[in-house]
Each structure stands twice: as C-alpha cells, then as structure tokens.
Amino acid sequence: MATIEIASKEPWNSTSMNSLSSQYCCHVATHESPFYTRKGVVDRLLGLALLILAAPVIGALVLAIRWSSKGPGIYSQARVGRGGRLFTMYKLRSMRADAEVGIGPAWAAAGDDKRITRLGYWLRKLHLDELPQLWNLVRGEMSLVGPRPERPEFVAVLAEQIPGYLDRLRIAPGITGLAQINLPPDTDLNSVRRKLVLDTEYIRTAGMLLDLRIAACTLLRLVGLRGGRAVVLLGLWREVELPALSVTAAAGGGPTTISVIVNRAAIEGDGSTPRREAEGFAGEREELEPSVAVLVEAESCAS
C-alpha cells in the first residue's frame, strides 16, 4: 500500500490550510476568465438536474451498502478546492468503515486493495461511488470537469516535492477530467507528476468542446466501453513521459520512498551503471519484464 510521509509531525488542520490558501489566492485571481465564470453557472444547474435524476439510485445504493457491510452508506472527507480552500466531499462508501484505522491517510493500493468491499469494487469500477459529488457540484465546490481534488493531508507534502503542484488549484476541482480518464489512481509521486501534466494542459486549453468530449468519454466508460477505446475514439488519449529523476532527499525533509525500475540487462551485461526510470504505477512494473522492480529509500542527511 502506498503511503505519504507527512513532513510535519503536527496534525494538519484548518489553520494550516488557511495559511496555504492565503499564500496562493493571489495566483488564482490572475487566472479568472469568462469561460470559467460561465462554467460555474452551468455546473450548478447541471448538477441540480443530475442530482434529481440520480437521487433514487443513490438511495438504493446507500441501502445496499449498509446491508452488505457495517458503516454508513455515504461518507465525507475534507478535500482541497479552488484557491486552497477546504470543502467536504461526499462519496458512496466503497471500503470497510475501519479502512484507515491504525494506518492513517493512504493512497490507493496497487493491485488488490483488501480494504475495498465486494460491493465497493463494482461501485468503483462503474464510478457510481462518485454520484454524491453532484451535491458538491450544486454547492459550487466542484466542477463536472477539472483536476481531481486531493486530501489536505497530502497537499502540503506534494506541494513541497512537486514543482508547480499548486497550479492545479487555480480552478475548481472536477468529478472527471483529462487526467482521470487517461491515468489510474495515484499510487506514488510519479503518478501525481503525470496527472499534473494533464491537469496543467486542461487548465491551459479548457473550453466547452473539450469539456463535452471529456464528459462523453466518462459516460462511455460508465456504460462499459473499456480499454482506453473511449479515450482514443474522442481524441483524448495522452501519453505522458516524465524526465529522469535523481534519487535525492529533500533538505530538511523526512524519509522519502521512490519507486524505480532498474534495467536488469545493464546489471547482468557489461557491469556498467544501470539505467533507472521512474515509474508511476504498479501495472507498468509487470509489463516491463525482464526488468526488476526495486525500492530506493532516500533519507535526509540533515542533522
């Protein structure tokens, strides 16, 4: 299971988040545009219409979740929205109620995540667990299309370790987006870097036609068009390549774990220094055989 090492030992709270928001608000103000103003109005109206239509489905799923496992049908989490402001995001529960007891906040586990319930597996596969976020749409806290909102426990760490990470807070976060339809859930820093590339592209090129294509792609995937075919069909497929990353520790930071791929041929061949490529998610490790996956732990040397 992938986890983030929190830089500060003190609990993340609203005071910390308000500090982030106050530091970043000036950047948000410079990226206002008539399109995003109109988009906010359309999102609220569309969210209300969809919420009315989806209400019976949400109600039935809540009952099914409560019947199949202990815990509430809907759960809430603090997320970071536009300009670094905190908001409460709602989802249908797809994991055990005690999923984070003893381990704290964690990214999605690569492969089979034991925390996910049987029903939760299908809710996630069909993206039905996202339906309650229509309420966030009505409240103006989220958009239909945009960067995925992250948890505040992770934002401070990611902002320190990934240059330009806070740029994704220039607009309202989305239920779906260019990054979400192209890439799997985050499992490590490189998966976040990949998504940031696509989030930045969306912010730079956003328009009504692009939003309609992303929404249509999401709908096609909901009805069963898999394997990236919907992304290719609508001209939304993106291949994201990251520059090589050096394995170093941030000054003054805590321990950092970086997933890398070591080329076995370079080790077993002429004995030269192996080539290392940072990888984003576990699925790639299986496809790159006969390479061998290793973990390199970079620890801070600060005294």
mmCIF file of C-alpha atoms in Angstrom, residues 1-2 95 107-117 120-121 124-125 184-188 280-286:
data_model
loop_
_atom_site.group_PDB
_atom_site.id
_atom_site.type_symbol
_atom_site.label_atom_id
_atom_site.label_comp_id
_atom_site.label_asym_id
_atom_site.label_seq_id
_atom_site.Cartn_x
_atom_site.Cartn_y
_atom_site.Cartn_z
ATOM 1 C CA MET A 1 0.000 0.000 0.000
ATOM 2 C CA ALA A 2 1.423 3.375 -0.968
ATOM 3 C CA MET A 95 -14.191 0.478 1.662
ATOM 4 C CA TRP A 107 -3.135 6.336 -1.385
ATOM 5 C CA ALA A 108 -4.897 3.577 -3.256
ATOM 6 C CA ALA A 109 -3.007 0.303 -3.072
ATOM 7 C CA ALA A 110 -1.649 -1.086 -6.318
ATOM 8 C CA GLY A 111 -3.452 -4.250 -7.391
ATOM 9 C CA ASP A 112 -5.891 -5.912 -4.998
ATOM 10 C CA ASP A 113 -6.769 -3.492 -2.171
ATOM 11 C CA LYS A 114 -8.088 -5.572 0.735
ATOM 12 C CA ARG A 115 -9.862 -2.542 2.201
ATOM 13 C CA ILE A 116 -12.406 -2.445 -0.643
ATOM 14 C CA THR A 117 -15.676 -4.305 -0.076
ATOM 15 C CA GLY A 120 -17.365 -1.327 -3.336
ATOM 16 C CA TYR A 121 -15.347 -2.987 -6.090
ATOM 17 C CA ARG A 124 -15.563 1.953 -8.105
ATOM 18 C CA LYS A 125 -15.399 0.036 -11.373
ATOM 19 C CA PRO A 184 -5.084 5.264 -12.996
ATOM 20 C CA PRO A 185 -5.467 6.407 -9.354
ATOM 21 C CA ASP A 186 -2.390 7.875 -7.664
ATOM 22 C CA THR A 187 -0.056 5.379 -6.017
ATOM 23 C CA ASP A 188 3.201 7.356 -5.761
ATOM 24 C CA GLY A 280 4.204 5.774 -11.934
ATOM 25 C CA PHE A 281 2.133 2.729 -11.058
ATOM 26 C CA ALA A 282 2.481 -0.946 -10.354
ATOM 27 C CA GLY A 283 0.853 -2.084 -13.584
ATOM 28 C CA GLU A 284 3.837 -0.835 -15.573
ATOM 29 C CA ARG A 285 6.223 -2.887 -13.474
ATOM 30 C CA GLU A 286 4.566 -6.109 -14.632
#
